[in-house]
Amino acid sequence: MRRPPSFVEDQVLTSDEAIEYLRISKPTFLKFVHQRKIKAIKIGNGWRVLKSELYRFLGGEGER
């Protein structure tokens, strides 16, 4: 599998940014996080996820 470009790996996204990037609903995003399909960390009241993790989740499909 191809690796994402290095600039992708360093970007930390909020849950809202991840939801927009993936084009999914908030409940679906939270379901994937709780099922550990998307690796994210809870900070305060929100979640943070690396853009490279979203790339991995999408199967390396590239930028959307």
mmCIF file of N, CA and C in Angstrom:
data_model
loop_
_atom_site.group_PDB
_atom_site.id
_atom_site.type_symbol
_atom_site.label_atom_id
_atom_site.label_comp_id
_atom_site.label_asym_id
_atom_site.label_seq_id
_atom_site.Cartn_x
_atom_site.Cartn_y
_atom_site.Cartn_z
ATOM 1 N N MET A 1 0.848 -1.182 0.000
ATOM 2 C CA MET A 1 0.000 0.000 0.000
ATOM 3 C C MET A 1 0.890 1.240 0.000
ATOM 4 N N ARG A 2 0.454 2.232 -0.728
ATOM 5 C CA ARG A 2 1.207 3.486 -0.773
ATOM 6 C C ARG A 2 1.106 4.217 0.550
ATOM 7 N N ARG A 3 2.176 4.932 0.897
ATOM 8 C CA ARG A 3 2.153 5.775 2.093
ATOM 9 C C ARG A 3 1.664 7.160 1.694
ATOM 10 N N PRO A 4 0.951 7.827 2.594
ATOM 11 C CA PRO A 4 0.507 9.188 2.281
ATOM 12 C C PRO A 4 1.705 10.121 2.215
ATOM 13 N N PRO A 5 1.592 11.213 1.499
ATOM 14 C CA PRO A 5 2.678 12.190 1.486
ATOM 15 C C PRO A 5 2.994 12.636 2.905
ATOM 16 N N SER A 6 4.254 12.967 3.161
ATOM 17 C CA SER A 6 4.682 13.292 4.521
ATOM 18 C C SER A 6 3.922 14.483 5.104
ATOM 19 N N PHE A 7 3.482 15.424 4.269
ATOM 20 C CA PHE A 7 2.760 16.580 4.799
ATOM 21 C C PHE A 7 1.420 16.176 5.396
ATOM 22 N N VAL A 8 0.870 15.064 4.971
ATOM 23 C CA VAL A 8 -0.405 14.594 5.492
ATOM 24 C C VAL A 8 -0.238 14.074 6.913
ATOM 25 N N GLU A 9 0.880 13.419 7.202
ATOM 26 C CA GLU A 9 1.088 12.746 8.475
ATOM 27 C C GLU A 9 1.050 13.691 9.664
ATOM 28 N N ASP A 10 1.450 14.934 9.492
ATOM 29 C CA ASP A 10 1.593 15.845 10.613
ATOM 30 C C ASP A 10 0.333 16.642 10.935
ATOM 31 N N GLN A 11 -0.673 16.579 10.113
ATOM 32 C CA GLN A 11 -1.853 17.401 10.329
ATOM 33 C C GLN A 11 -2.791 16.755 11.349
ATOM 34 N N VAL A 12 -3.112 17.513 12.399
ATOM 35 C CA VAL A 12 -4.066 17.061 13.413
ATOM 36 C C VAL A 12 -5.393 17.751 13.128
ATOM 37 N N LEU A 13 -6.446 16.952 13.003
ATOM 38 C CA LEU A 13 -7.763 17.485 12.676
ATOM 39 C C LEU A 13 -8.706 17.346 13.863
ATOM 40 N N THR A 14 -9.631 18.279 13.974
ATOM 41 C CA THR A 14 -10.707 18.154 14.958
ATOM 42 C C THR A 14 -11.719 17.141 14.424
ATOM 43 N N SER A 15 -12.640 16.742 15.271
ATOM 44 C CA SER A 15 -13.665 15.803 14.814
ATOM 45 C C SER A 15 -14.509 16.423 13.701
ATOM 46 N N ASP A 16 -14.820 17.705 13.809
ATOM 47 C CA ASP A 16 -15.608 18.364 12.759
ATOM 48 C C ASP A 16 -14.865 18.371 11.429
ATOM 49 N N GLU A 17 -13.555 18.617 11.467
ATOM 50 C CA GLU A 17 -12.754 18.603 10.241
ATOM 51 C C GLU A 17 -12.688 17.196 9.656
ATOM 52 N N ALA A 18 -12.544 16.195 10.520
ATOM 53 C CA ALA A 18 -12.496 14.804 10.062
ATOM 54 C C ALA A 18 -13.825 14.394 9.442
ATOM 55 N N ILE A 19 -14.917 14.807 10.069
ATOM 56 C CA ILE A 19 -16.258 14.500 9.563
ATOM 57 C C ILE A 19 -16.456 15.107 8.178
ATOM 58 N N GLU A 20 -16.014 16.337 8.019
ATOM 59 C CA GLU A 20 -16.126 16.999 6.715
ATOM 60 C C GLU A 20 -15.253 16.300 5.678
ATOM 61 N N TYR A 21 -14.033 15.942 6.059
ATOM 62 C CA TYR A 21 -13.097 15.274 5.151
ATOM 63 C C TYR A 21 -13.662 13.931 4.684
ATOM 64 N N LEU A 22 -14.246 13.179 5.630
ATOM 65 C CA LEU A 22 -14.774 11.854 5.305
ATOM 66 C C LEU A 22 -16.170 11.900 4.694
ATOM 67 N N ARG A 23 -16.839 13.056 4.832
ATOM 68 C CA ARG A 23 -18.216 13.225 4.341
ATOM 69 C C ARG A 23 -19.163 12.214 4.991
ATOM 70 N N ILE A 24 -19.080 12.154 6.331
ATOM 71 C CA ILE A 24 -19.947 11.277 7.106
ATOM 72 C C ILE A 24 -20.603 12.098 8.211
ATOM 73 N N SER A 25 -21.585 11.513 8.870
ATOM 74 C CA SER A 25 -22.258 12.206 9.970
ATOM 75 C C SER A 25 -21.446 12.068 11.254
ATOM 76 N N LYS A 26 -21.758 12.923 12.226
ATOM 77 C CA LYS A 26 -21.068 12.857 13.517
ATOM 78 C C LYS A 26 -21.320 11.521 14.219
ATOM 79 N N PRO A 27 -22.580 11.028 14.250
ATOM 80 C CA PRO A 27 -22.792 9.717 14.876
ATOM 81 C C PRO A 27 -21.981 8.593 14.211
ATOM 82 N N THR A 28 -21.852 8.646 12.896
ATOM 83 C CA THR A 28 -21.062 7.636 12.190
ATOM 84 C C THR A 28 -19.590 7.754 12.559
ATOM 85 N N PHE A 29 -19.074 8.982 12.622
ATOM 86 C CA PHE A 29 -17.682 9.197 13.028
ATOM 87 C C PHE A 29 -17.448 8.632 14.425
ATOM 88 N N LEU A 30 -18.337 8.961 15.357
ATOM 89 C CA LEU A 30 -18.186 8.479 16.735
ATOM 90 C C LEU A 30 -18.287 6.957 16.813
ATOM 91 N N LYS A 31 -19.150 6.376 15.998
ATOM 92 C CA LYS A 31 -19.262 4.916 15.958
ATOM 93 C C LYS A 31 -17.937 4.300 15.512
ATOM 94 N N PHE A 32 -17.332 4.851 14.455
ATOM 95 C CA PHE A 32 -16.049 4.337 13.973
ATOM 96 C C PHE A 32 -14.952 4.508 15.020
ATOM 97 N N VAL A 33 -14.965 5.623 15.747
ATOM 98 C CA VAL A 33 -13.973 5.857 16.804
ATOM 99 C C VAL A 33 -14.159 4.834 17.922
ATOM 100 N N HIS A 34 -15.392 4.648 18.373
ATOM 101 C CA HIS A 34 -15.650 3.707 19.467
ATOM 102 C C HIS A 34 -15.404 2.257 19.063
ATOM 103 N N GLN A 35 -15.576 1.951 17.782
ATOM 104 C CA GLN A 35 -15.278 0.608 17.275
ATOM 105 C C GLN A 35 -13.789 0.443 16.970
ATOM 106 N N ARG A 36 -13.041 1.526 17.173
ATOM 107 C CA ARG A 36 -11.591 1.570 16.923
ATOM 108 C C ARG A 36 -11.242 1.345 15.454
ATOM 109 N N LYS A 37 -12.162 1.697 14.576
ATOM 110 C CA LYS A 37 -11.872 1.670 13.148
ATOM 111 C C LYS A 37 -11.088 2.915 12.760
ATOM 112 N N ILE A 38 -11.315 4.009 13.501
ATOM 113 C CA ILE A 38 -10.542 5.244 13.355
ATOM 114 C C ILE A 38 -9.874 5.497 14.695
ATOM 115 N N LYS A 39 -8.554 5.652 14.682
ATOM 116 C CA LYS A 39 -7.812 5.935 15.911
ATOM 117 C C LYS A 39 -7.844 7.434 16.165
ATOM 118 N N ALA A 40 -8.395 7.811 17.306
ATOM 119 C CA ALA A 40 -8.511 9.220 17.675
ATOM 120 C C ALA A 40 -8.284 9.344 19.174
ATOM 121 N N ILE A 41 -7.951 10.559 19.608
ATOM 122 C CA ILE A 41 -7.787 10.793 21.040
ATOM 123 C C ILE A 41 -8.778 11.859 21.484
ATOM 124 N N LYS A 42 -9.267 11.685 22.689
ATOM 125 C CA LYS A 42 -10.234 12.630 23.265
ATOM 126 C C LYS A 42 -9.461 13.733 23.971
ATOM 127 N N ILE A 43 -9.731 14.965 23.598
ATOM 128 C CA ILE A 43 -9.130 16.130 24.251
ATOM 129 C C ILE A 43 -10.280 17.055 24.628
ATOM 130 N N GLY A 44 -10.485 17.212 25.928
ATOM 131 C CA GLY A 44 -11.609 18.024 26.387
ATOM 132 C C GLY A 44 -12.915 17.399 25.948
ATOM 133 N N ASN A 45 -13.741 18.188 25.278
ATOM 134 C CA ASN A 45 -15.033 17.690 24.801
ATOM 135 C C ASN A 45 -14.992 17.186 23.367
ATOM 136 N N GLY A 46 -13.828 17.223 22.736
ATOM 137 C CA GLY A 46 -13.746 16.843 21.336
ATOM 138 C C GLY A 46 -12.720 15.763 21.077
ATOM 139 N N TRP A 47 -12.682 15.324 19.851
ATOM 140 C CA TRP A 47 -11.747 14.305 19.402
ATOM 141 C C TRP A 47 -10.741 14.926 18.450
ATOM 142 N N ARG A 48 -9.529 14.373 18.445
ATOM 143 C CA ARG A 48 -8.487 14.782 17.506
ATOM 144 C C ARG A 48 -8.008 13.535 16.782
ATOM 145 N N VAL A 49 -7.755 13.691 15.503
ATOM 146 C CA VAL A 49 -7.324 12.559 14.683
ATOM 147 C C VAL A 49 -6.296 13.058 13.672
ATOM 148 N N LEU A 50 -5.296 12.233 13.407
ATOM 149 C CA LEU A 50 -4.302 12.589 12.400
ATOM 150 C C LEU A 50 -4.898 12.383 11.012
ATOM 151 N N LYS A 51 -4.546 13.274 10.104
ATOM 152 C CA LYS A 51 -5.042 13.140 8.739
ATOM 153 C C LYS A 51 -4.530 11.846 8.111
ATOM 154 N N SER A 52 -3.332 11.435 8.498
ATOM 155 C CA SER A 52 -2.791 10.171 7.987
ATOM 156 C C SER A 52 -3.647 8.986 8.437
ATOM 157 N N GLU A 53 -4.273 9.094 9.602
ATOM 158 C CA GLU A 53 -5.166 8.036 10.080
ATOM 159 C C GLU A 53 -6.414 7.963 9.202
ATOM 160 N N LEU A 54 -6.917 9.109 8.780
ATOM 161 C CA LEU A 54 -8.071 9.111 7.873
ATOM 162 C C LEU A 54 -7.683 8.523 6.528
ATOM 163 N N TYR A 55 -6.467 8.823 6.080
ATOM 164 C CA TYR A 55 -5.946 8.270 4.831
ATOM 165 C C TYR A 55 -5.894 6.750 4.944
ATOM 166 N N ARG A 56 -5.404 6.257 6.095
ATOM 167 C CA ARG A 56 -5.329 4.811 6.327
ATOM 168 C C ARG A 56 -6.732 4.205 6.341
ATOM 169 N N PHE A 57 -7.648 4.867 7.023
ATOM 170 C CA PHE A 57 -9.023 4.398 7.131
ATOM 171 C C PHE A 57 -9.676 4.264 5.751
ATOM 172 N N LEU A 58 -9.385 5.195 4.889
ATOM 173 C CA LEU A 58 -9.953 5.170 3.541
ATOM 174 C C LEU A 58 -9.255 4.159 2.637
ATOM 175 N N GLY A 59 -8.237 3.509 3.150
ATOM 176 C CA GLY A 59 -7.537 2.501 2.357
ATOM 177 C C GLY A 59 -6.541 3.092 1.393
ATOM 178 N N GLY A 60 -6.028 4.278 1.725
ATOM 179 C CA GLY A 60 -5.025 4.900 0.871
ATOM 180 C C GLY A 60 -5.587 5.430 -0.425
ATOM 181 N N GLU A 61 -6.861 5.785 -0.415
ATOM 182 C CA GLU A 61 -7.506 6.276 -1.634
ATOM 183 C C GLU A 61 -7.034 7.657 -2.044
ATOM 184 N N GLY A 62 -6.377 8.363 -1.143
ATOM 185 C CA GLY A 62 -5.873 9.686 -1.492
ATOM 186 C C GLY A 62 -6.753 10.799 -1.000
ATOM 187 N N GLU A 63 -6.426 12.006 -1.406
ATOM 188 C CA GLU A 63 -7.156 13.200 -0.977
ATOM 189 C C GLU A 63 -8.569 13.157 -1.516
ATOM 190 N N ARG A 64 -9.508 13.618 -0.698
ATOM 191 C CA ARG A 64 -10.911 13.707 -1.116
ATOM 192 C C ARG A 64 -11.288 15.147 -1.251
#
